[in-house]
Coordinates of C-alpha atoms and ligand atoms in Angstrom, one line a residue:
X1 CA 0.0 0.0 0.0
X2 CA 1.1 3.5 -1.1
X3 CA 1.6 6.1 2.0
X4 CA -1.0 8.1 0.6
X5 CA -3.1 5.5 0.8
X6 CA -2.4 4.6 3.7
X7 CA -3.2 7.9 5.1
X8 CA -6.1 8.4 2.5
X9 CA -8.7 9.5 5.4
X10 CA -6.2 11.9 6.9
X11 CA -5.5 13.2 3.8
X12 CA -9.0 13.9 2.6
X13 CA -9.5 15.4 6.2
X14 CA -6.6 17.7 5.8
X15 CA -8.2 18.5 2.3
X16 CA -11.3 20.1 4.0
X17 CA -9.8 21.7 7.0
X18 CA -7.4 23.5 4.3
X19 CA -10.6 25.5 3.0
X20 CA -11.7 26.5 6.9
X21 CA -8.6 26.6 9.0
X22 CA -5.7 28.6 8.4
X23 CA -2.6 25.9 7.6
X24 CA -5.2 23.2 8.1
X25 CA -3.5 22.0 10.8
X26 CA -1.4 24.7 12.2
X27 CA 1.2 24.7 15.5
X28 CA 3.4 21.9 16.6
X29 CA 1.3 19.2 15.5
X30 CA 1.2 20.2 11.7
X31 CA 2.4 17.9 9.8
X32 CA 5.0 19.6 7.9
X33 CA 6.8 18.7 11.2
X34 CA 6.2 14.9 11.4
X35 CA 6.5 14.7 8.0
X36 CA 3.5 15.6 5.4
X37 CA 2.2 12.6 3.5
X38 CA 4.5 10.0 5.4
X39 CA 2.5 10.6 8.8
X40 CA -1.4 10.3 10.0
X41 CA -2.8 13.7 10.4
X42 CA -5.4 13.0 12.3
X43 CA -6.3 10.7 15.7
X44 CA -9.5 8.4 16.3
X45 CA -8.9 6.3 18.9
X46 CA -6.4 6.5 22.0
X47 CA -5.8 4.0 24.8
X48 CA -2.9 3.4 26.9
X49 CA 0.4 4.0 24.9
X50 CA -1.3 3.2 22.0
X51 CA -3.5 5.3 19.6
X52 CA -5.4 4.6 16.0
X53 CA -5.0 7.2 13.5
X54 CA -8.5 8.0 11.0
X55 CA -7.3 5.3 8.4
X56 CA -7.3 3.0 11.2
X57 CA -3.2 2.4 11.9
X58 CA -2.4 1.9 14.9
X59 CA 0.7 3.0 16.6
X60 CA 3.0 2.7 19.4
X61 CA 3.1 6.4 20.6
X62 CA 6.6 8.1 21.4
X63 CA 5.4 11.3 21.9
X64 CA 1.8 11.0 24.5
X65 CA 0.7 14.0 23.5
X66 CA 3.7 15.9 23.5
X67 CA 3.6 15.1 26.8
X68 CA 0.5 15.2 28.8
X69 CA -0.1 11.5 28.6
X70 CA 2.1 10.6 31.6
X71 CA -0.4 7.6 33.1
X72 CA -1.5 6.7 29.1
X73 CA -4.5 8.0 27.3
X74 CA -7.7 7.0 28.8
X75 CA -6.4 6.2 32.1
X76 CA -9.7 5.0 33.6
X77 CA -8.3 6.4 37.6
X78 CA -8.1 9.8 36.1
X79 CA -11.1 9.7 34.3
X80 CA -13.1 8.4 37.0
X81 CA -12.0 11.3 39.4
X82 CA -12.6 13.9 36.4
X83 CA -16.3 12.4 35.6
X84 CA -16.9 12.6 39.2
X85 CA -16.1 16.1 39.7
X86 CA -17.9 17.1 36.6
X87 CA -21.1 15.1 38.5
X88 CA -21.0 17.7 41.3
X89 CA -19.9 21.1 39.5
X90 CA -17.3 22.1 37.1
X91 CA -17.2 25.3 35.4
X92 CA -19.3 27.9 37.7
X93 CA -19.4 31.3 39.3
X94 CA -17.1 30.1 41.7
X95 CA -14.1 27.4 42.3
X96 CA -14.3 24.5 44.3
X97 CA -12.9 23.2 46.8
X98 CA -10.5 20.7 44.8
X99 CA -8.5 24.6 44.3
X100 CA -7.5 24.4 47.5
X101 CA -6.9 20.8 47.7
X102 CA -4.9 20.7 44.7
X103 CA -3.1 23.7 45.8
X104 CA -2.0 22.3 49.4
X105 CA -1.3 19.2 48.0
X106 CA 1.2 20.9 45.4
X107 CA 2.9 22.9 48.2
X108 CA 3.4 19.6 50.5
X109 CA 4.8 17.9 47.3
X110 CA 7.1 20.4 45.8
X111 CA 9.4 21.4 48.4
X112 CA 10.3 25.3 47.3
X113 CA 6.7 26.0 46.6
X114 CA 4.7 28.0 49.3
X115 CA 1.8 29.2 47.4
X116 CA 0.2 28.1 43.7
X117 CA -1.8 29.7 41.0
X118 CA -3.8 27.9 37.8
X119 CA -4.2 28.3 34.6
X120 CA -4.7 26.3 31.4
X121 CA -1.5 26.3 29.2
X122 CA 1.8 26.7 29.8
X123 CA 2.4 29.8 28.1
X124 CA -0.1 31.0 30.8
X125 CA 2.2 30.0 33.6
X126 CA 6.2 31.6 31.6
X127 CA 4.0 34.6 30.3
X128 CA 2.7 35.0 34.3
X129 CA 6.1 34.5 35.7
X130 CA 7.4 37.5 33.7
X131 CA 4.9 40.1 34.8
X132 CA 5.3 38.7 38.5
X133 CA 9.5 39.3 38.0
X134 CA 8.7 43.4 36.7
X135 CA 6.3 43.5 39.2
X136 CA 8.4 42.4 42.0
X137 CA 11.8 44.0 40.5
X138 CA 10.4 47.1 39.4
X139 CA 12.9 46.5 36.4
X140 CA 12.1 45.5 32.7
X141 CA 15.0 43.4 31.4
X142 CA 14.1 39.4 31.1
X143 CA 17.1 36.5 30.3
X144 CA 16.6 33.5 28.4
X145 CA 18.7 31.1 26.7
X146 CA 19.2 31.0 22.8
X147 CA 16.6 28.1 21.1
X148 CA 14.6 27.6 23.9
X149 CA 10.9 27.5 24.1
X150 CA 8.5 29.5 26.5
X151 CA 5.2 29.3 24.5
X152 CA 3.9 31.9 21.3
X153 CA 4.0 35.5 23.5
X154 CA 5.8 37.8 21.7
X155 CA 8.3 38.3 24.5
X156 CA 9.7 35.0 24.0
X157 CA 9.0 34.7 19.8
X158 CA 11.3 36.8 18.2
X159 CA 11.4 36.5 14.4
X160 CA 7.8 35.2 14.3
X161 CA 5.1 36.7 12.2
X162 CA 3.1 39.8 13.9
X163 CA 5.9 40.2 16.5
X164 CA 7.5 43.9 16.3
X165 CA 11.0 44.6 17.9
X166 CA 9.6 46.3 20.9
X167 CA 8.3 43.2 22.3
X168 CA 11.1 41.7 22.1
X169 CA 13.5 44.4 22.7
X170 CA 14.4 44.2 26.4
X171 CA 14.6 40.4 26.5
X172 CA 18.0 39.2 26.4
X173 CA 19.5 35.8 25.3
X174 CA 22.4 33.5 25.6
X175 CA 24.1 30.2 24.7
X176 CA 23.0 26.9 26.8
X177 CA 25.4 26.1 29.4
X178 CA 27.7 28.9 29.1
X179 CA 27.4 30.6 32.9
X180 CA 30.5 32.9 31.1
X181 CA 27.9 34.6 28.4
X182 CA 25.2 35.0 31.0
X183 CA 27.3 36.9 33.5
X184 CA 28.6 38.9 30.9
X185 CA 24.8 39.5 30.0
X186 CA 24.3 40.4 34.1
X187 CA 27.4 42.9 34.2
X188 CA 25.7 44.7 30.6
X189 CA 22.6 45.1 32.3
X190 CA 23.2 45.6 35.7
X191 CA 20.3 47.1 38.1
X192 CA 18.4 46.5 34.9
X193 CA 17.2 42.6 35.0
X194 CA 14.2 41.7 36.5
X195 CA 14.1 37.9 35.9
X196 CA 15.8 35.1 34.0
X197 CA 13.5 31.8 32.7
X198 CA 15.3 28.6 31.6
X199 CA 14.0 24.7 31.2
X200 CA 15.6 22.7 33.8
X201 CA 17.8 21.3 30.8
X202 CA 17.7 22.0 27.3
X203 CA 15.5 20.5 25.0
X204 CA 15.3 22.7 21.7
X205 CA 13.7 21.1 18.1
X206 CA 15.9 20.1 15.5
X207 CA 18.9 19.1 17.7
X208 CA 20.4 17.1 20.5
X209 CA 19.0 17.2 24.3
X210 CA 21.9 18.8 26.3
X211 CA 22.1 18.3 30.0
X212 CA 23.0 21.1 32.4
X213 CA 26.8 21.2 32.5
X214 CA 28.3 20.9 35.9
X215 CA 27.8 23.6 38.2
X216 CA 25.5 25.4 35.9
X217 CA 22.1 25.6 38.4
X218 CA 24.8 26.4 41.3
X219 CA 26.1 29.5 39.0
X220 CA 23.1 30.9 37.9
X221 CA 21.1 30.3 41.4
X222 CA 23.9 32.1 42.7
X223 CA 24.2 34.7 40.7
X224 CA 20.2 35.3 40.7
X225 CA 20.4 35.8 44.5
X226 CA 23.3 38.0 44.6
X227 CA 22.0 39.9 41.7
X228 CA 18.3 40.1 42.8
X229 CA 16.8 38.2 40.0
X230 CA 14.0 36.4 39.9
X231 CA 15.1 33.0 39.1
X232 CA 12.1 31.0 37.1
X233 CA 11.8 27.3 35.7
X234 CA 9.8 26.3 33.1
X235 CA 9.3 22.9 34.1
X236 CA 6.3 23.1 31.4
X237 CA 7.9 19.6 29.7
X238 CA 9.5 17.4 31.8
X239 CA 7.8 18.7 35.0
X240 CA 6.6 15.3 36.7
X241 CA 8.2 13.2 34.4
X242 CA 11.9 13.1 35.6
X243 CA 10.8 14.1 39.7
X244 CA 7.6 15.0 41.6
X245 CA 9.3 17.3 43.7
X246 CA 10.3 19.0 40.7
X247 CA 13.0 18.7 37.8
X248 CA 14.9 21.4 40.1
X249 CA 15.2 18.9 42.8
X250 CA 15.8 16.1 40.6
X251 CA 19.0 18.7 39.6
X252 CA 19.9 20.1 42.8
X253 CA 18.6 23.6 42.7
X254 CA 15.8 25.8 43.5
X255 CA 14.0 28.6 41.5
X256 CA 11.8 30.9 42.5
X257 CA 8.9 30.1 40.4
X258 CA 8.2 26.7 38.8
X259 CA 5.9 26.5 35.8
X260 CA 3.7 23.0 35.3
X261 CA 1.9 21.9 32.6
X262 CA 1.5 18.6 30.2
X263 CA 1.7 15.9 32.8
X264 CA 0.3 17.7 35.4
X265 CA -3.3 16.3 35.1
X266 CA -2.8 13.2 32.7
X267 CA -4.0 15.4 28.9
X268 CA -7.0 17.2 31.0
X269 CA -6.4 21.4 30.7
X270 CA -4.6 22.5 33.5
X271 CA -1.3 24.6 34.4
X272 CA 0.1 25.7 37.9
X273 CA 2.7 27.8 39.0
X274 CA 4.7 27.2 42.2
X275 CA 6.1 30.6 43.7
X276 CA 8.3 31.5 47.0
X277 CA 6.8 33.4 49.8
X278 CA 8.7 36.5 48.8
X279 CA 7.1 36.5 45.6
X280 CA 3.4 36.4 47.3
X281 CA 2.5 39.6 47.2
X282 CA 3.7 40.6 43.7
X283 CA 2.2 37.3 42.6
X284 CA -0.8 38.7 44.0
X285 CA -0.8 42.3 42.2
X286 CA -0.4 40.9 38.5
X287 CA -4.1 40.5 37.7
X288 CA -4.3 37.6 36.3
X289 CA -7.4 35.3 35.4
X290 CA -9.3 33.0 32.7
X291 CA -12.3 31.8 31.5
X292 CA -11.8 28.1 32.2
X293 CA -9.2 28.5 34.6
X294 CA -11.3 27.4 37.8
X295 CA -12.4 24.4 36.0
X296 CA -12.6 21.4 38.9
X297 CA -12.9 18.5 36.5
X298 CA -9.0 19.0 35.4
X299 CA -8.1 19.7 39.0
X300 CA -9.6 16.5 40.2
X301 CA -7.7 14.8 37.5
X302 CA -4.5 16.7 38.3
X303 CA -4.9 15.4 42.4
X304 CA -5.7 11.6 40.7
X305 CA -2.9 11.8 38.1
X306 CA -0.3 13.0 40.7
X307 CA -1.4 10.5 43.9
X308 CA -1.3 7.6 40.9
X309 CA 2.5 8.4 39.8
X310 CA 3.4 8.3 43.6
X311 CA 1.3 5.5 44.7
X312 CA 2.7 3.3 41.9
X313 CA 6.0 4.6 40.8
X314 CA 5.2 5.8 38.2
X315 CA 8.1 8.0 37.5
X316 CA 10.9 5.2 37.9
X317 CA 8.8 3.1 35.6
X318 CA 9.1 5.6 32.8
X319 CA 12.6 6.1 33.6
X320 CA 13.2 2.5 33.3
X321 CA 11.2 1.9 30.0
X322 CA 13.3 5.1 28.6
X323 CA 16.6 3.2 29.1
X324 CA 15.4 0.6 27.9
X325 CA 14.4 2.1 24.4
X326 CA 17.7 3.7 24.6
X327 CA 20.1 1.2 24.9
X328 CA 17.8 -1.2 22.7
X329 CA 18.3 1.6 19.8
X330 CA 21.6 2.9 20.5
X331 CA 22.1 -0.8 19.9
X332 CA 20.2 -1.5 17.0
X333 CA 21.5 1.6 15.4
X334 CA 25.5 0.1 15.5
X335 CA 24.2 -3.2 14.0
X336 CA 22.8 -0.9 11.1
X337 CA 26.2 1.2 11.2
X338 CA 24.5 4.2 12.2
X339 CA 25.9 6.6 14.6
X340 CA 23.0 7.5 16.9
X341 CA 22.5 9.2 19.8
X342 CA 19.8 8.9 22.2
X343 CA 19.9 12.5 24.3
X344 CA 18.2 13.6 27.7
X345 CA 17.0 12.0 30.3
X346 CA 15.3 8.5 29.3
X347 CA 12.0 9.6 30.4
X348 CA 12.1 12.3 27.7
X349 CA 14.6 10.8 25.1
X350 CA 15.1 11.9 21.3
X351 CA 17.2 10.0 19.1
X352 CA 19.7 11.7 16.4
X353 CA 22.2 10.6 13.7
X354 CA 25.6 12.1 14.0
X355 CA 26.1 14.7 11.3
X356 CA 23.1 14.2 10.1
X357 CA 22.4 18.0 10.2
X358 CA 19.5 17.8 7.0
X359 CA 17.9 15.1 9.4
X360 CA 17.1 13.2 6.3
X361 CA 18.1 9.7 8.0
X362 CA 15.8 10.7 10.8
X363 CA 12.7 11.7 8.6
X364 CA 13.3 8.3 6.9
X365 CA 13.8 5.9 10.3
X366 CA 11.0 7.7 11.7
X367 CA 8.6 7.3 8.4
X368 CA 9.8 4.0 8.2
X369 CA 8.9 3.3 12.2
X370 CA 5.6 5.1 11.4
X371 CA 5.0 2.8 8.6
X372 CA 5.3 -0.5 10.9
X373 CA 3.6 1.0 13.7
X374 CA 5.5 3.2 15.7
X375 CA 5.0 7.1 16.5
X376 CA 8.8 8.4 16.5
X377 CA 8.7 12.5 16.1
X378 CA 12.4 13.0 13.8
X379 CA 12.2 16.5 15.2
X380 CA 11.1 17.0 18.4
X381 CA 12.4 15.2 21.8
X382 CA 10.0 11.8 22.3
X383 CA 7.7 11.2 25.6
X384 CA 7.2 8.2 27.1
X385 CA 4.8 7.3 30.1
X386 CA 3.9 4.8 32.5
X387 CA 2.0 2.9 30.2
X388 CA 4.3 1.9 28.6
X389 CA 5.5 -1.8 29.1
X390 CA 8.7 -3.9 28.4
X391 CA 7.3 -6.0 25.7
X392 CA 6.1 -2.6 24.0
X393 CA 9.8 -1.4 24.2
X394 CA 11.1 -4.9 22.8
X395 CA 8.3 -4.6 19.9
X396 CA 9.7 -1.2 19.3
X397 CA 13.3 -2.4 18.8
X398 CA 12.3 -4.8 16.6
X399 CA 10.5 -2.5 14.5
X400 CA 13.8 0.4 14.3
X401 CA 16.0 -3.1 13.1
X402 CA 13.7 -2.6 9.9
X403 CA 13.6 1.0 10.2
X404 CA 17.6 1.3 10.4
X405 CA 17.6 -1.1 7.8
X406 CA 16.4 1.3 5.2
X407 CA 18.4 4.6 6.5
X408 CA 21.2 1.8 5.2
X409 CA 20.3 0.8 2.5
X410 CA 19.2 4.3 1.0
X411 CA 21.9 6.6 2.9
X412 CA 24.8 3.9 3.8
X413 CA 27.0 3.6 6.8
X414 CA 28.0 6.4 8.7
X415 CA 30.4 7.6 8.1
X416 CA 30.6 8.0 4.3
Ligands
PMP501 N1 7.5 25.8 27.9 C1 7.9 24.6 27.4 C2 9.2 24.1 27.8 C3 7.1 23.9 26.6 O1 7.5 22.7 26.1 C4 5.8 24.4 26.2 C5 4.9 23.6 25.2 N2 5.5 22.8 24.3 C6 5.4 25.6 26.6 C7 6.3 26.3 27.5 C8 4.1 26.2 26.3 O2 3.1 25.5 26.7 P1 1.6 25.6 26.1 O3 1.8 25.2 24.6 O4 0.8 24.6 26.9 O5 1.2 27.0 26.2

């Protein structure tokens, strides 16, 4: 069977939405990113680590959702709690209760958080923490590191349609890793900086994971302190994934805001920040607020979600499955003379071929996966969740000796 049609329905789908919706498909799960005609477009069915695109293919899923599915779609825990707040109120004049519950539960699990707010996305949470850092600061300047990714404000999209210069024009950026560039950054614009935002390691499309370099959270937490900047984490992507205390604890440091998202609540809508008590009162005078951000059902499902990945170990279980994907395709990739790479932490791994800077052997290996069931992203960093079990892993390796097989036979051995 051709790939078109194989992805006929999806196809035909995307044919329609491209006369109503801008792009069709737009944002990170277009599929010019996955790969246009060599990937499903659209999803019918989900259950566990597994979903069923329109035509009907079924797929081992790498990337849950970019994220959110940390238990497995359709987690029937999570559901229940979420159907059984929805039974007694959801969406209404006020919150409920669950706001509070969720909110002391957070602080007693997070150890630097003293107070929490909610919101829906991310970007709600790193676009908040900005305004709370002026508030608090008084001061205008913002640091962030080259490549990385807070969300679609304009403060944090330079170079993106509709975004002018002023919005971006007192955010400041540097390389990865390199505490050298961002105290140079700090002695430019002294008595200027009001906050600086970084993922707990960096995870950037289109390239390798990189890992915080030693001494790199003790340098910039100690130069935030000394400087009298706001130090914030987006933990937006691997927040509960690698640590439920935090991806700052699972590193050794602590900010003074944390951002949540994805796994927070299992794929229902729900973001939280975690702020210090120093931070209360400016928290407090950034008005801040949402049509569906009091919403108990995803609250519920948050409390379930988060009391499931404790009660059952959830987060060693992804970490295990990770290395097992890892070393199984770092293996299968030498047998197949490839030079590949699988980067950051196992729970949130991403596999790359050495100077393959096109990424031509990864759009083929992951097409080919895709082909044979399995939903490897070539671009983006992969997700895997508790659902996931060993004899999915070993059906996955078996699947990338195929998959290598062709990067072989159509690109050769690296290297040339
Ligand atoms: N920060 C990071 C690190 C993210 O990965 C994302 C989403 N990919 C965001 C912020 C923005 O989150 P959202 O798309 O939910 O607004």
């Amino acid at each position: 069977m051709s790939d078109k049609d194989k992805f006929k329905k999806s196809i035909d789908l995307f044919r329609r939405a491209a006369k109503v919706i801008p792009q069709g498909i737009y944002g990170h799960v277009t599929p010019v990113f996955t790969g246009p005609l060599t990937s499903p477009y659209y999803v019918e069915k989900t259950k566990g680590c597994r979903y069923w695109d329109v035509d009907g293919n079924e797929y081992i899923d790498y990337m849950c959702a970019y994220g959110p599915m940390v238990l497995g779609y359709n987690n029937p825990e999570v559901d229940a709690a979420y159907q059984a707040q929805m039974k007694k109120a959801d969406i209404s004049n006020h919150p409920g209760p669950i706001m509070v519950e969720l909110a002391e539960y957070l602080t007693k699990l997070i150890p630097m958080a003293d107070w929490v707010v909610f919101g829906k996305n991310g970007a709600d949470m790193t676009n908040h923490s900005i305004l709370i850092a002026r508030k608090h600061t008084g001061k205008k300047k913002i640091i962030m590191v080259k490549g990385a990714y807070h969300g679609t404000a304009p403060w944090c999209s330079a170079g993106h349609g509709g975004v002018i210069e002023e919005d971006t024009m007192h955010v400041h950026s540097f390389t990865w890793g390199r505490l050298d560039e961002f105290r140079a950054l700090i002695e430019k614009y002294r008595g200027e900086i009001a906050g600086a935002i970084f993922t707990p390691y960096h995870h950037p499309t289109y390239s390798e994971q990189e890992m915080p370099p030693k001494g790199f959270w003790d340098g910039i937490r100690k130069t935030c302190t000394e400087e009298g900047i706001v130090l914030i984490l987006d933990d937006v992507r691997a927040g509960f994934r690698l640590d439920l205390k935090g991806t700052n604890h699972y590193f050794g440091f602590e900010p003074d805001i944390s951002c949540y998202c994805k796994a927070i609540a299992n794929g229902y809508p729900l973001s939280a920040m975690v702020g210090k008590d120093f931070l209360r009162v400016s928290s407090a005078s950034v008005f801040y607020t949402g049509s569906y951000w009091y919403q108990a059902g995803s609250m519920a499902a948050s409390l379930a979600t988060l009391e499931i990945l404790k009660r059952d170990k959830g987060v060693e279980k992804i970490r295990k499955m990770g290395e097992l994907l890892k070393k199984g395709l770092e293996e299968m990739g030498q047998t197949h003379d490839q030079d590949v790479t699988v980067t950051g932490p196992a729970a949130i791994p991403f596999l790359t071929f050495k100077g393959d800077v096109s990424f031509l052997r990864a759009q083929l290996f992951a097409s080919e996966a895709m082909k044979r069931g399995i939903f490897f992203h070539p671009h983006h960093n992969w997700f895997i969740s508790a659902a996931h079990e060993k004899e999915d892993i070993e059906k996955t390796i078996n699947i990338a000796n195929e998959a290598f097989a062709v990067v072989k036979k159509t690109y050769g051995e690296w290297p040339q």
